[in-house]
PDB file of C-alpha atoms and ligand atoms in Angstrom:
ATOM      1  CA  UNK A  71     -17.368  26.106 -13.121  1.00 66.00           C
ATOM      2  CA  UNK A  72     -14.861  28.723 -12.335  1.00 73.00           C
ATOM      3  CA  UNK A  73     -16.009  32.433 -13.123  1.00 79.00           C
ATOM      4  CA  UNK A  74     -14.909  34.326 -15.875  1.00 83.00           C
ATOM      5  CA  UNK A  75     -11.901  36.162 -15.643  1.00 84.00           C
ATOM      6  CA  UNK A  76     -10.038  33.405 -13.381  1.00 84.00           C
ATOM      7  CA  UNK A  77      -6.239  33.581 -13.600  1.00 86.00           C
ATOM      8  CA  UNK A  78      -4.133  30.003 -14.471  1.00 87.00           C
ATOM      9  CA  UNK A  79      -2.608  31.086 -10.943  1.00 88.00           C
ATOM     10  CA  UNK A  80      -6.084  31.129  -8.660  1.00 88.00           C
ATOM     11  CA  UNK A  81      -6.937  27.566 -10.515  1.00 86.00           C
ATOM     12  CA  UNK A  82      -3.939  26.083 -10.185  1.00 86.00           C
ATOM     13  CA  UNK A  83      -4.103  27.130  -5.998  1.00 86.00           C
ATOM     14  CA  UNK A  84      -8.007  25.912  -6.423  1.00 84.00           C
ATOM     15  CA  UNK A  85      -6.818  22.346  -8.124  1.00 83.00           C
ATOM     16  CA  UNK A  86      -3.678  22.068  -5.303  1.00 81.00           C
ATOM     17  CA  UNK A  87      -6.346  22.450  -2.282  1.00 81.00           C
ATOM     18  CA  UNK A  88      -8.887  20.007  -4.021  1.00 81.00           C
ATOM     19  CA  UNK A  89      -5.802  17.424  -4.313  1.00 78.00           C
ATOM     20  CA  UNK A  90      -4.802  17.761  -0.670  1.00 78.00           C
ATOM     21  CA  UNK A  91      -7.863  17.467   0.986  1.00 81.00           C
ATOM     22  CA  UNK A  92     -10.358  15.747  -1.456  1.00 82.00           C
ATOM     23  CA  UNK A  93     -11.612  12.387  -0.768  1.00 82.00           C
ATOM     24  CA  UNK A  94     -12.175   9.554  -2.793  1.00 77.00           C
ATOM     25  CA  UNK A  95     -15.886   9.066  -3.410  1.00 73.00           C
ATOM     26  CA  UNK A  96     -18.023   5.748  -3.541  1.00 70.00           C
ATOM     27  CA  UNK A  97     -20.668   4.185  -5.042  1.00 68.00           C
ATOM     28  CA  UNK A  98     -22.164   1.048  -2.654  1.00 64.00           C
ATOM     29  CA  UNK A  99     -19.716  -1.837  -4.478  1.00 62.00           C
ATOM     30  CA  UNK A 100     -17.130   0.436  -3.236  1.00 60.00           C
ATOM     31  CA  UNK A 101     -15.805   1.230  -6.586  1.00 66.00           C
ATOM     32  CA  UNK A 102     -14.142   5.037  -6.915  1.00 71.00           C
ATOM     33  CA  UNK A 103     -16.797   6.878  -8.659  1.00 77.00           C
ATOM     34  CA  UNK A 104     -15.173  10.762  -8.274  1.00 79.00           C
ATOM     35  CA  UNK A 105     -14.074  12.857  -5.587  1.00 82.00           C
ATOM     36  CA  UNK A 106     -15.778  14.700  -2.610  1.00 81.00           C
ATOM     37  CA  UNK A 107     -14.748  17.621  -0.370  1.00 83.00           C
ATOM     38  CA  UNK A 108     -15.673  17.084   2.870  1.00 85.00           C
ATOM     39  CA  UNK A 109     -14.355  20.156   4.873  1.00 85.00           C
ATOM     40  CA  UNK A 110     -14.232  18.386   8.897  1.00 88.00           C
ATOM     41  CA  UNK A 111     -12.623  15.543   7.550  1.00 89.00           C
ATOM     42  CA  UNK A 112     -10.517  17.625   5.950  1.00 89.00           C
ATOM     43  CA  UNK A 113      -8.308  19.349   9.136  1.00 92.00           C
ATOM     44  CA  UNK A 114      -7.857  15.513  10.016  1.00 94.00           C
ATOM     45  CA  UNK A 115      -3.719  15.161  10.298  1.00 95.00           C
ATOM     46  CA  UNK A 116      -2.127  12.080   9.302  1.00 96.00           C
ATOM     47  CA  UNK A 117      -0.326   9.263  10.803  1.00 96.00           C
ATOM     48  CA  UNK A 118       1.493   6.170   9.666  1.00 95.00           C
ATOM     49  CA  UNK A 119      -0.002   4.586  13.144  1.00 94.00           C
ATOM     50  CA  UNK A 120      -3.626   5.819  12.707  1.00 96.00           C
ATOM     51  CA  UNK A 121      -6.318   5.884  15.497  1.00 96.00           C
ATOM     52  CA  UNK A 122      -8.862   6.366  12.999  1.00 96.00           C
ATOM     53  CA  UNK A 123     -10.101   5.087   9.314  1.00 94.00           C
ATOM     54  CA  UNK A 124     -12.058   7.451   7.164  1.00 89.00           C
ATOM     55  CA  UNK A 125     -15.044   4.724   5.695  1.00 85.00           C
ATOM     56  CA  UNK A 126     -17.860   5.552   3.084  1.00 79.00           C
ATOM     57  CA  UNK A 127     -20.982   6.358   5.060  1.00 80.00           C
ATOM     58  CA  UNK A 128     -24.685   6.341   3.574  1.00 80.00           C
ATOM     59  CA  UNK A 129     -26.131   9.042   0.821  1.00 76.00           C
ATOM     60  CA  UNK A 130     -22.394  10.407  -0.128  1.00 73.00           C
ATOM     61  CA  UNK A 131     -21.449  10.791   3.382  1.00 82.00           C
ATOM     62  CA  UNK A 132     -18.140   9.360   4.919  1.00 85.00           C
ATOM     63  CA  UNK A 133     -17.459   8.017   8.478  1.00 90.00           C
ATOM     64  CA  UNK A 134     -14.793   8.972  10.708  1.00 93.00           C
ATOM     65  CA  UNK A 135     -14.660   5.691  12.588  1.00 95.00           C
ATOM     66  CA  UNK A 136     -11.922   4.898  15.554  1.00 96.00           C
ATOM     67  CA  UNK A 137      -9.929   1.778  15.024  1.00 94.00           C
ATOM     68  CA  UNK A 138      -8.382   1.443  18.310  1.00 94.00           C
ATOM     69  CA  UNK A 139      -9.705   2.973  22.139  1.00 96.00           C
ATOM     70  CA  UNK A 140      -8.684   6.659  21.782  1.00 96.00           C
ATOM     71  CA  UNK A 141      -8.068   8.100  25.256  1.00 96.00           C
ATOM     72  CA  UNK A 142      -9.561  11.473  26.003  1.00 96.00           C
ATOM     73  CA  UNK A 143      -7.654  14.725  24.341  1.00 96.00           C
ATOM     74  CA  UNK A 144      -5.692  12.529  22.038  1.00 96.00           C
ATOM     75  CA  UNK A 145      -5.417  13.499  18.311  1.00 96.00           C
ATOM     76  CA  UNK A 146      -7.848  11.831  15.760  1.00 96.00           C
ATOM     77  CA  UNK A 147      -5.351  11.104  12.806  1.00 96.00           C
ATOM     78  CA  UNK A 148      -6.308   8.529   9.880  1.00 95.00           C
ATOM     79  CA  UNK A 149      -3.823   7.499   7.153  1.00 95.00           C
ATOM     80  CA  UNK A 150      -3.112   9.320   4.022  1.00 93.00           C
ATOM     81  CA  UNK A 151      -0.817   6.564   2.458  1.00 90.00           C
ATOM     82  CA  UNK A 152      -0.689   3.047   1.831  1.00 83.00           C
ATOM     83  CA  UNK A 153       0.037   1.338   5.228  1.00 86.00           C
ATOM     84  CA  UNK A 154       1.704  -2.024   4.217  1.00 77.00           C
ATOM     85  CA  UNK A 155       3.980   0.093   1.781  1.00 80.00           C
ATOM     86  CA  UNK A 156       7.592  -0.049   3.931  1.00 80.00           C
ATOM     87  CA  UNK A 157       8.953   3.514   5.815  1.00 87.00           C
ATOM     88  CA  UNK A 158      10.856   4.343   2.869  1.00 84.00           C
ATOM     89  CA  UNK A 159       8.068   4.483   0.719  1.00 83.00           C
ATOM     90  CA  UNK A 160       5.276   5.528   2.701  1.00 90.00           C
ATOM     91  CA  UNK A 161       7.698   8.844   3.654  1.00 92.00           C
ATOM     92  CA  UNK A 162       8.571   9.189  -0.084  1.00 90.00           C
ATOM     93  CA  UNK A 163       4.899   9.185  -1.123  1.00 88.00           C
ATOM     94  CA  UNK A 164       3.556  11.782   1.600  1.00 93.00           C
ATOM     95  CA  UNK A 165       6.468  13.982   0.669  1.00 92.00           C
ATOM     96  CA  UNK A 166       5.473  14.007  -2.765  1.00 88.00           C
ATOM     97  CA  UNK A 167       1.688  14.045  -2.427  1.00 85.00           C
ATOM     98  CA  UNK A 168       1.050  15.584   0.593  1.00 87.00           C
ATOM     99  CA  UNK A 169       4.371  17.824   1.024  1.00 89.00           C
ATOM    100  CA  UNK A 170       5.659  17.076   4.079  1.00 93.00           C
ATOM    101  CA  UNK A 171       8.105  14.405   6.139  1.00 95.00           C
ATOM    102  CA  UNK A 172       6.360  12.150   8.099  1.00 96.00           C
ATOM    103  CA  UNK A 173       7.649  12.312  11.667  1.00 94.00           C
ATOM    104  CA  UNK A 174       5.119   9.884  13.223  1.00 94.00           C
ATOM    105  CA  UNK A 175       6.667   7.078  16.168  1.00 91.00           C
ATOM    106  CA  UNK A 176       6.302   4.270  13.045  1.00 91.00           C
ATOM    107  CA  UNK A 177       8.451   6.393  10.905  1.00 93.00           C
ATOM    108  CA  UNK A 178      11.365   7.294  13.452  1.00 92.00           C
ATOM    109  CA  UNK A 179      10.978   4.003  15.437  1.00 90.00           C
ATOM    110  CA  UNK A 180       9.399   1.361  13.498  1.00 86.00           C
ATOM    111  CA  UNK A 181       7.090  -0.996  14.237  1.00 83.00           C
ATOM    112  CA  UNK A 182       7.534  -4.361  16.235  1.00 84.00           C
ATOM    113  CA  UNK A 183       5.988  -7.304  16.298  1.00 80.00           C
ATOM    114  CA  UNK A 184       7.414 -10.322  18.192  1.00 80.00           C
ATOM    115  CA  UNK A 185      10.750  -8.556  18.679  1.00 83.00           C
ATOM    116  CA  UNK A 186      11.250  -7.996  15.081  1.00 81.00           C
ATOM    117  CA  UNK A 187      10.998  -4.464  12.935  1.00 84.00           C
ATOM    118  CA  UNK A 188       7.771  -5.260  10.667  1.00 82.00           C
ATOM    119  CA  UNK A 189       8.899  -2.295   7.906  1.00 80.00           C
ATOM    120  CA  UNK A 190      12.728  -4.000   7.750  1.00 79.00           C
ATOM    121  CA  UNK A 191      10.912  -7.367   7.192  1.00 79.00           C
ATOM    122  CA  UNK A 192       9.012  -5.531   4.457  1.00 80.00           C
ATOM    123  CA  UNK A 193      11.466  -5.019   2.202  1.00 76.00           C
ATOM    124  CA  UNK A 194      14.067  -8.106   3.728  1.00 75.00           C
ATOM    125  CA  UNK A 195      15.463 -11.462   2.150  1.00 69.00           C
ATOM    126  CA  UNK A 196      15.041 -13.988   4.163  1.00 62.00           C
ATOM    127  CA  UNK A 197      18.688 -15.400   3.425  1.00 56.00           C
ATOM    128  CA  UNK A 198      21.594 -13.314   5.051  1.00 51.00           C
ATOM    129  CA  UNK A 199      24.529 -12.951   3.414  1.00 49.00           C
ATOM    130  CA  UNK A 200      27.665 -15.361   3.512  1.00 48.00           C
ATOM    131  CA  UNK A 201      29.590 -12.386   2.401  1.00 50.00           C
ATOM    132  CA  UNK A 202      30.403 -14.577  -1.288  1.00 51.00           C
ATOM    133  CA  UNK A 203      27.903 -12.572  -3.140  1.00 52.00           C
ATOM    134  CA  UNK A 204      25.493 -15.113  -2.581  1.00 53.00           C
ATOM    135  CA  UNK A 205      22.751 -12.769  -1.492  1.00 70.00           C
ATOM    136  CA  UNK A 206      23.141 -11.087  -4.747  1.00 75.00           C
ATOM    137  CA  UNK A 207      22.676 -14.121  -6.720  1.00 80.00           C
ATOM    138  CA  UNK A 208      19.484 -14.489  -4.460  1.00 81.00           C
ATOM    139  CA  UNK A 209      18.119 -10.780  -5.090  1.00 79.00           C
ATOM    140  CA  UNK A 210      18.552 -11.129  -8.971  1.00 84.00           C
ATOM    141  CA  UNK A 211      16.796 -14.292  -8.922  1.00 87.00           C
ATOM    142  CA  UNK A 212      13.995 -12.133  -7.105  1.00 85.00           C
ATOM    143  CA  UNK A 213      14.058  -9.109  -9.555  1.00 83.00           C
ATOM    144  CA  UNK A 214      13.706 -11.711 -12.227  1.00 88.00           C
ATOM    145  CA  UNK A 215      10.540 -13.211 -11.062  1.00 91.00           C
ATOM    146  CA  UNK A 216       8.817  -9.616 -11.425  1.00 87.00           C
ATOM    147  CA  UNK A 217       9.334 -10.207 -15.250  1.00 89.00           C
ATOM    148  CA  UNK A 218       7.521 -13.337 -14.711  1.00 92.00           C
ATOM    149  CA  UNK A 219       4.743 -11.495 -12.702  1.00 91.00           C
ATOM    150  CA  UNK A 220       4.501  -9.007 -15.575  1.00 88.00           C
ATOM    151  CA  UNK A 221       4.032 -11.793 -18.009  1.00 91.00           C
ATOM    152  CA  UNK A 222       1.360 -13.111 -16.083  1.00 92.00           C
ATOM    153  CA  UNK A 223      -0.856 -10.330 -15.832  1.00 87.00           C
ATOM    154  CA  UNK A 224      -0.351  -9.801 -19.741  1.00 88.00           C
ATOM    155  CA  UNK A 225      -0.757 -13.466 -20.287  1.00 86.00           C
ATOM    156  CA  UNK A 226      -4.440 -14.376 -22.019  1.00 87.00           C
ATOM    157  CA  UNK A 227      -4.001 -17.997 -21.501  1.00 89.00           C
ATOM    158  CA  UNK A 228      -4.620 -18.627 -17.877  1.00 86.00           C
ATOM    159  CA  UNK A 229      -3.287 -21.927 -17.637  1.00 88.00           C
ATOM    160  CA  UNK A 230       0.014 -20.318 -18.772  1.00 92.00           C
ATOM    161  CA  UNK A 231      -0.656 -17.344 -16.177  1.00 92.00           C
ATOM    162  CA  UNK A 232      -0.435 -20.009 -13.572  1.00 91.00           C
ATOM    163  CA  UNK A 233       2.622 -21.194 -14.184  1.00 94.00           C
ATOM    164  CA  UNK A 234       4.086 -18.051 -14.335  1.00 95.00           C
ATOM    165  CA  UNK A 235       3.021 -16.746 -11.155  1.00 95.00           C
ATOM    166  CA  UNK A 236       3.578 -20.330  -9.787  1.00 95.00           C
ATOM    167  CA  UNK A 237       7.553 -19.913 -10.868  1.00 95.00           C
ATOM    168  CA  UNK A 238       7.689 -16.516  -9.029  1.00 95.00           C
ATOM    169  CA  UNK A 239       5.863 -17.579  -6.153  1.00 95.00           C
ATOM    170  CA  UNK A 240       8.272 -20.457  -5.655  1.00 95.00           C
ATOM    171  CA  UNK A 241      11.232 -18.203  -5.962  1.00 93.00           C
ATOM    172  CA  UNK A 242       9.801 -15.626  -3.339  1.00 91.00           C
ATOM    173  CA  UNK A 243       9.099 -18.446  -0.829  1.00 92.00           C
ATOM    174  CA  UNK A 244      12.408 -19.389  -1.157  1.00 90.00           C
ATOM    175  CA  UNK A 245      14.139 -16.121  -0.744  1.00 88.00           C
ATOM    176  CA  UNK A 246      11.951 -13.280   0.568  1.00 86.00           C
ATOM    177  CA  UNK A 247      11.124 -12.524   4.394  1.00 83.00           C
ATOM    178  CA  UNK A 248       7.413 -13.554   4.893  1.00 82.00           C
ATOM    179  CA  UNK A 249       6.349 -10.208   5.572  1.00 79.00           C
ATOM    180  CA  UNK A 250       8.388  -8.450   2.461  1.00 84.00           C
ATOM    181  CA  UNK A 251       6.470  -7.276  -0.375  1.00 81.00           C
ATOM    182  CA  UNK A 252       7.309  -8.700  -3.055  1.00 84.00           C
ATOM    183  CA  UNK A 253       6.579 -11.932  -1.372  1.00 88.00           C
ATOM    184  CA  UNK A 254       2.985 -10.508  -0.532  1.00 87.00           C
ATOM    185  CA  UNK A 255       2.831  -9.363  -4.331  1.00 87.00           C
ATOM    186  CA  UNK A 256       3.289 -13.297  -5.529  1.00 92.00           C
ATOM    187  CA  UNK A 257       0.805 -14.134  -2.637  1.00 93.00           C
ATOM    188  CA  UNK A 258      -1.747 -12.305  -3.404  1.00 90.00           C
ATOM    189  CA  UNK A 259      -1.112 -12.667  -7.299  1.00 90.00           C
ATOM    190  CA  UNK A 260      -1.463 -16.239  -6.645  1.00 92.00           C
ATOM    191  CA  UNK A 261      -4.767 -16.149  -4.804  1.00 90.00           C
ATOM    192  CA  UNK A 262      -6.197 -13.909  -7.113  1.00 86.00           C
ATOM    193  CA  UNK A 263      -5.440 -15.758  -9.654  1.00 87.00           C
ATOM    194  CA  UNK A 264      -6.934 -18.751  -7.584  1.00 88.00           C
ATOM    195  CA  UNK A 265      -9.797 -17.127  -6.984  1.00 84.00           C
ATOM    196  CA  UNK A 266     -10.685 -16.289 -10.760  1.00 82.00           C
ATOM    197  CA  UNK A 267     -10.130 -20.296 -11.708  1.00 82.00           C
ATOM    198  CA  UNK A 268     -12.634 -20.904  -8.551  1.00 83.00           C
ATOM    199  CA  UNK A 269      -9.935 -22.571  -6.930  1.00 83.00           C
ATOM    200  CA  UNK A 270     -10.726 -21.869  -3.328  1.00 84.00           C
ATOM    201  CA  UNK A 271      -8.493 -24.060  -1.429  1.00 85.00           C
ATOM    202  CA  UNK A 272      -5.281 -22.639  -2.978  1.00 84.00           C
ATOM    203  CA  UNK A 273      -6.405 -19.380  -2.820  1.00 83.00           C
ATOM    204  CA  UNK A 274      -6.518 -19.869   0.832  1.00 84.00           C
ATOM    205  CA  UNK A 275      -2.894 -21.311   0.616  1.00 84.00           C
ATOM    206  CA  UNK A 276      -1.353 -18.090  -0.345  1.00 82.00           C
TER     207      UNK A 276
HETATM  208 ZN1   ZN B 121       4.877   8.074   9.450  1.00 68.95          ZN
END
């Protein structure tokens, strides 16, 4: 409860720090259940190539734990944003949640695995060009399997879900980069899906 007295101004700073540096809180199932403060985790800077995950701890607590081997005097930073979102969108979101550019090595130099740029891949067709147009016939084809998604998720019948997803899937195979996202949305739409029917085997497919 705020005192008596308090002016729209001093809330509105209170609710800004609370948004920056407030945590997502817990219960056991891992299920967000409100929000915590917690004021050490809180001076923790952020990095799109994190050396550290913040992960709930016992009785309300959290856990600053290292996910790599952090050489003496480096900087513990975790990640404030979605890491498999693409550069774009990871820089777009911390500028408009957090307020600030990120200017970490992933954002300025990307990120490479097996000589290839993993956030280009992200948002990449997997056809190039012939320089006919082609490609474009290719991305509308892929912007019109997110209808199909849509349906799906709003589809009841889950027979008919299946297909649905099944048509976009097929679509995004065919077009996408393996690593772009909108493949890995019809993946993981699939196995979810999958998963619900107790199909385990093609859940594991996707
Ligand atoms: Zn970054």
């Amino acid at each position: 409860m705020m005192p008596e007295g308090t002016s729209f101004a001093a809330l509105l700073d209170l609710l800004g720090r609370v948004k920056a540096n407030a945590f997502s809180f817990t219960n056991e199932d891992g299920c967000v259940v409100g929000v915590a403060c917690h004021p050490r985790a809180a001076i923790l800077n952020h990095s799109c190539v994190p050396n550290c995950v913040i992960a709930p701890g016992p009785g309300g607590r959290i856990e600053l734990r290292t996910a790599c081997e952090v050489q003496p005097n480096t900087e513990l930073c975790h990640s404030y944003t979605d890491l498999c979102a693409p550069t774009r969108l990871r820089r777009l979101r911390l500028q408009r949640q957090h307020g600030f550019v990120c200017d970490c090595s992933r954002c300025k130099e990307g990120a490479w695995a097996g000589g290839e740029n993993v956030d280009d891949a992200m948002e990449a067709m997997a056809r190039p060009t012939n320089g006919c147009g082609v490609a474009d016939a290719h991305q509308r084809e892929v912007e019109a399997s997110e209808a199909m998604l849509m349906r799906a998720e709003r589809c009841a019948d889950a027979s008919k879900a299946i297909a649905l997803v099944e048509q976009a899937l097929s679509v995004r195979r065919r077009w996408c980069h393996p690593l772009s996202l909108q493949r890995y949305q019809a993946e993981s739409a699939m196995s979810k899906l999958s998963l619900s029917r107790g199909d385990h085997e093609k859940a594991a497919e996707c």
